[in-house]
């Protein structure tokens, strides 16, 4: 995280890769996503309030953002039509 107190990472604990955060001392584990698709490449926003990540939950790899408490999921990109 921008303040250096938390980390964001993926873990495949239930067959799909989900986004988690925790404090750098290993406490405060929080699961942010819970879908049957894979989420990957978590990145902190500059102010530390959200995490951007890639997910294939709609059948295409798209960029999403989520608040650090797991609420406010929003898709930022839209699937491109097939040519």
Short mmCIF file of the C-alpha atoms (twelve columns), coordinates in Angstrom:
data_MODEL
# 
_entry.id   MODEL 
# 
loop_
_atom_site.group_PDB 
_atom_site.id 
_atom_site.type_symbol 
_atom_site.label_atom_id 
_atom_site.label_alt_id 
_atom_site.label_comp_id 
_atom_site.label_asym_id 
_atom_site.label_seq_id 
_atom_site.Cartn_x 
_atom_site.Cartn_y 
_atom_site.Cartn_z 
_atom_site.pdbx_PDB_model_num 
ATOM 1  C CA . UNK A 1  0.000   0.000   0.000   1 
ATOM 2  C CA . UNK A 2  1.168   3.586   -0.442  1 
ATOM 3  C CA . UNK A 3  1.723   3.936   3.327   1 
ATOM 4  C CA . UNK A 4  3.707   0.685   3.457   1 
ATOM 5  C CA . UNK A 5  1.466   -0.860  6.131   1 
ATOM 6  C CA . UNK A 6  -0.537  -3.348  4.006   1 
ATOM 7  C CA . UNK A 7  -0.037  -5.706  1.091   1 
ATOM 8  C CA . UNK A 8  -2.457  -6.852  -1.607  1 
ATOM 9  C CA . UNK A 9  -2.013  -10.293 -3.122  1 
ATOM 10 C CA . UNK A 10 -3.807  -13.172 -4.829  1 
ATOM 11 C CA . UNK A 11 -4.372  -16.577 -3.299  1 
ATOM 12 C CA . UNK A 12 -5.937  -19.721 -4.724  1 
ATOM 13 C CA . UNK A 13 -7.482  -20.972 -1.492  1 
ATOM 14 C CA . UNK A 14 -10.771 -22.184 -2.968  1 
ATOM 15 C CA . UNK A 15 -9.779  -23.212 -6.526  1 
ATOM 16 C CA . UNK A 16 -10.056 -19.666 -7.920  1 
ATOM 17 C CA . UNK A 17 -7.571  -16.840 -7.467  1 
ATOM 18 C CA . UNK A 18 -9.042  -14.092 -5.289  1 
ATOM 19 C CA . UNK A 19 -7.680  -10.760 -4.045  1 
ATOM 20 C CA . UNK A 20 -6.695  -10.426 -0.376  1 
ATOM 21 C CA . UNK A 21 -5.102  -7.744  1.768   1 
ATOM 22 C CA . UNK A 22 -3.305  -7.972  5.086   1 
ATOM 23 C CA . UNK A 23 -0.997  -5.914  7.269   1 
ATOM 24 C CA . UNK A 24 2.707   -6.338  6.700   1 
ATOM 25 C CA . UNK A 25 2.978   -8.128  10.068  1 
ATOM 26 C CA . UNK A 26 0.605   -10.849 8.780   1 
ATOM 27 C CA . UNK A 27 -2.465  -9.764  10.737  1 
ATOM 28 C CA . UNK A 28 -5.757  -8.417  9.428   1 
ATOM 29 C CA . UNK A 29 -6.298  -10.833 6.528   1 
ATOM 30 C CA . UNK A 30 -9.226  -9.618  4.404   1 
ATOM 31 C CA . UNK A 31 -10.664 -11.384 1.351   1 
ATOM 32 C CA . UNK A 32 -11.820 -8.685  -1.082  1 
ATOM 33 C CA . UNK A 33 -13.167 -10.741 -3.975  1 
ATOM 34 C CA . UNK A 34 -15.212 -13.911 -4.067  1 
ATOM 35 C CA . UNK A 35 -16.150 -15.049 -7.547  1 
ATOM 36 C CA . UNK A 36 -15.873 -18.278 -9.462  1 
ATOM 37 C CA . UNK A 37 -13.444 -16.563 -11.831 1 
ATOM 38 C CA . UNK A 38 -9.804  -15.652 -11.387 1 
ATOM 39 C CA . UNK A 39 -8.719  -12.220 -10.216 1 
ATOM 40 C CA . UNK A 40 -5.100  -11.174 -10.578 1 
ATOM 41 C CA . UNK A 41 -2.560  -8.311  -10.744 1 
ATOM 42 C CA . UNK A 42 -3.786  -6.264  -7.741  1 
ATOM 43 C CA . UNK A 43 -2.485  -2.681  -7.638  1 
ATOM 44 C CA . UNK A 44 -3.099  -0.026  -4.995  1 
ATOM 45 C CA . UNK A 45 -4.537  3.335   -5.964  1 
ATOM 46 C CA . UNK A 46 -2.200  6.239   -5.130  1 
ATOM 47 C CA . UNK A 47 -4.310  7.225   -2.101  1 
ATOM 48 C CA . UNK A 48 -4.617  3.620   -0.847  1 
ATOM 49 C CA . UNK A 49 -8.425  3.629   -0.819  1 
ATOM 50 C CA . UNK A 50 -8.987  1.178   -3.679  1 
ATOM 51 C CA . UNK A 51 -7.338  -1.734  -5.407  1 
ATOM 52 C CA . UNK A 52 -7.368  -2.197  -9.166  1 
ATOM 53 C CA . UNK A 53 -7.195  -5.722  -10.555 1 
ATOM 54 C CA . UNK A 54 -7.880  -7.833  -13.617 1 
ATOM 55 C CA . UNK A 55 -10.688 -10.409 -13.681 1 
ATOM 56 C CA . UNK A 56 -12.224 -12.712 -16.250 1 
ATOM 57 C CA . UNK A 57 -15.546 -12.861 -14.341 1 
ATOM 58 C CA . UNK A 58 -17.531 -11.700 -17.399 1 
ATOM 59 C CA . UNK A 59 -15.748 -14.053 -19.805 1 
ATOM 60 C CA . UNK A 60 -13.128 -11.478 -20.838 1 
ATOM 61 C CA . UNK A 61 -10.148 -10.065 -18.985 1 
ATOM 62 C CA . UNK A 62 -11.276 -6.645  -17.767 1 
ATOM 63 C CA . UNK A 63 -10.013 -4.101  -15.241 1 
ATOM 64 C CA . UNK A 64 -11.973 -3.641  -12.028 1 
ATOM 65 C CA . UNK A 65 -11.624 -1.557  -8.899  1 
ATOM 66 C CA . UNK A 66 -12.756 -2.390  -5.370  1 
ATOM 67 C CA . UNK A 67 -12.610 -0.544  -2.056  1 
ATOM 68 C CA . UNK A 68 -10.226 -1.968  0.528   1 
ATOM 69 C CA . UNK A 69 -13.151 -3.247  2.625   1 
ATOM 70 C CA . UNK A 70 -14.403 -5.372  -0.305  1 
ATOM 71 C CA . UNK A 71 -17.318 -3.109  -1.254  1 
ATOM 72 C CA . UNK A 72 -17.808 -0.884  -4.277  1 
ATOM 73 C CA . UNK A 73 -16.799 -3.317  -7.024  1 
ATOM 74 C CA . UNK A 74 -16.754 -1.510  -10.368 1 
ATOM 75 C CA . UNK A 75 -15.712 -2.587  -13.864 1 
ATOM 76 C CA . UNK A 76 -13.573 0.116   -15.481 1 
ATOM 77 C CA . UNK A 77 -13.178 -1.342  -18.962 1 
ATOM 78 C CA . UNK A 78 -15.718 -2.815  -21.325 1 
ATOM 79 C CA . UNK A 79 -15.352 -5.914  -23.500 1 
ATOM 80 C CA . UNK A 80 -14.388 -5.169  -27.075 1 
ATOM 81 C CA . UNK A 81 -16.698 -6.605  -29.736 1 
ATOM 82 C CA . UNK A 82 -15.319 -9.526  -31.710 1 
ATOM 83 C CA . UNK A 83 -14.384 -8.648  -35.263 1 
# 
